[in-house]
Amino acid sequence: MAAVPAADIERRVLLIVSGGIAAYKALETVRLLRKAGVAVRCVLTRGGAQFVTALSLQALSEDKVYDDLWSLTDESEMGHIELSRQADLVVVAPASADILAKMTAGMADDLATTVLLATDKPVLVAPAMNVRMWEHAATQSNLETLVRRGVSVIGPNEGPMACGEYGPGRLVEPEALTAAVLRRLNAAPAASAGADRPLAGRRALVTSGPTHEPIDPVRYIANRSSGRQGHAIAAALAALGAEVTLVSGPTQLPDPAGVAVVRIETAAQMEAACRAALPADVAVCAAAVADWRVADRGAHKLKKRPGEPPPPLPLAENPDILMGLSAPGPSRPALVVGFAAETEKVAEHAAEKRARKGCDWILANDVSEGSGTFGGADNEITLITAEGAEPWPRQTKAQAAEALARRIADHFKAAARDAAE
Ligand code: CTP
């Protein structure tokens, strides 16, 4: 990434990194924000410095990191008032229980809290802490007060925690945080200037997550898809200016910012929601749609009857949504992209799938044992187009989503150029 002097960029974030194991996610968030053209200046609290270094933040933000209220150089170069004055948005991520309590009480005993007390800019906090600290009445009441005062909150997510417990308290993922920051910035008047939005005016449809196929009113067939890749793609397309509809099966993920989310459960509902979302310029099918549903879904709970064999569960085939969207016709999106999960001969099998389903591109995932793709943070993709196979480096799902969104933007740019010639 070319070095861009922070002060020359229109949209500016002051990121306060407080203490907590989740501070490492701040690093990825800085990278994603920089990639989206946002200038990031960081304030690192003493607690935060126990988990990430000022050097890492400095390298990623390409700017000086501020950590000391009493540094005479900083105060003469840039006082704490000036720090927030130069930002369009102040973000606290991770926001520890301690910093939230200090914000609520109006304490100002270090640079971060002094900036927060002095700022007149919008503030977004992304809490991260142990589940009991999060659920404590003190934290909840602090949050309520802060929200009443106009502070925006994103997260926390629910899941396994570094402390070994399970529950709400995890910092939202960097891509969701980045999208939330971009949305807040877009709401601000200074935001649009200089923004990189090559997909502005384009409509995108993305499917994500698993489907749940009911057996009876209380049971269902499901799969382990987390929805992370599909949600990241929706966020990345929106970050480039597309108007995105995300049709998602049940996931634990927060809605990506700036995206219209339609929540469904079954493949049939996903298909209907996709049809309703057309027309679209591009469709990306990242959902792990169940291949089959239970043919005769019981209206009542199946009863276990002593001495009787288990009930048979005849299956019926679900509609293939990717194939349906790829079928020629007036409502076919100009670009249809599917995924293929492969364990061997990745490019070969995915090319066959591309031909069979009629889509334009296939992103072939290597899901062989040990690849860590399923449910993991990384992805190893080979892009299959009419021109051939292009292996991408192993990267995070957020990076893969950004790469795809860029590729889609380039495709439309080239198509518009061809049409003009
Ligand atoms: N897909 C879909 N509707 C279905 C099934 C799949 O839209 N009913 C889409 C998925 O979103 C994905 C692609 O088709 O884009 C995956 O195709 P699929 O045939 O399910 O292949 P794999 O998951 O790769 O597995 P397999 O080859 O074992 O069938």
Coordinates of C-alpha atoms and ligand atoms in Angstrom, one line a residue, residues 207-209 211 267 270 274 284-292 317-325 337-342 349-350 353 356-357 359 361-363 365 367 374, ligand 1:
T207 CA -26.1 -15.5 -0.2
S208 CA -24.4 -16.6 3.0
G209 CA -24.6 -19.1 5.9
T211 CA -29.8 -23.4 5.6
A267 CA -33.3 -23.3 0.9
M270 CA -33.5 -18.4 0.3
C274 CA -33.0 -14.1 -4.0
V284 CA -22.4 -14.2 -5.3
C285 CA -23.6 -17.5 -3.9
A286 CA -21.5 -18.2 -0.8
A287 CA -24.3 -20.0 1.1
A288 CA -23.9 -23.7 2.0
V289 CA -27.4 -24.5 0.8
A290 CA -28.7 -27.9 2.0
D291 CA -28.9 -30.2 -1.0
W292 CA -32.0 -31.9 0.4
E317 CA -34.0 -32.3 -3.6
N318 CA -33.7 -28.5 -2.9
P319 CA -33.7 -26.0 -5.7
D320 CA -30.1 -25.1 -6.8
I321 CA -30.1 -21.3 -6.3
L322 CA -26.8 -20.7 -8.1
M323 CA -28.0 -22.7 -11.1
G324 CA -31.3 -20.8 -11.1
L325 CA -29.6 -17.4 -11.0
V337 CA -20.3 -16.1 -9.0
G338 CA -20.4 -19.4 -7.1
F339 CA -18.3 -21.4 -4.7
A340 CA -17.1 -24.9 -4.9
A341 CA -15.8 -26.8 -1.9
E342 CA -13.2 -29.3 -3.1
H349 CA -13.6 -30.2 -10.3
A350 CA -14.5 -26.5 -9.9
K353 CA -19.0 -27.3 -11.6
R356 CA -22.6 -27.5 -15.0
K357 CA -24.1 -24.6 -13.1
C359 CA -22.2 -19.4 -13.6
W361 CA -16.9 -17.5 -12.0
I362 CA -16.3 -20.1 -9.4
L363 CA -14.3 -19.6 -6.3
N365 CA -12.2 -23.6 -1.8
V367 CA -11.5 -27.8 2.2
F374 CA -14.4 -24.8 7.2
Ligands
CTP1 N1 -25.6 -23.8 -4.2 C1 -26.9 -23.2 -4.3 N2 -28.0 -23.9 -4.1 C2 -28.0 -25.2 -3.8 C3 -26.7 -25.8 -3.7 C4 -25.6 -25.1 -3.9 O1 -26.9 -22.0 -4.6 N3 -29.1 -25.9 -3.6 C5 -24.4 -23.0 -4.5 C6 -23.6 -22.7 -3.3 O2 -24.0 -21.4 -2.8 C7 -22.2 -22.6 -4.0 C8 -22.3 -23.7 -5.0 O3 -23.6 -23.8 -5.4 O4 -22.0 -21.4 -4.6 C9 -21.8 -25.0 -4.4 O5 -22.2 -26.0 -5.2 P1 -22.5 -27.5 -4.7 O6 -23.1 -28.3 -5.8 O7 -23.2 -27.6 -3.4 O8 -21.1 -28.0 -4.5 P2 -20.1 -28.2 -3.3 O9 -20.6 -27.5 -2.0 O10 -18.8 -27.7 -3.8 O11 -20.2 -29.7 -3.0 P3 -20.4 -31.0 -3.9 O12 -19.5 -30.9 -5.1 O13 -20.0 -32.1 -3.0 O14 -21.8 -31.1 -4.4

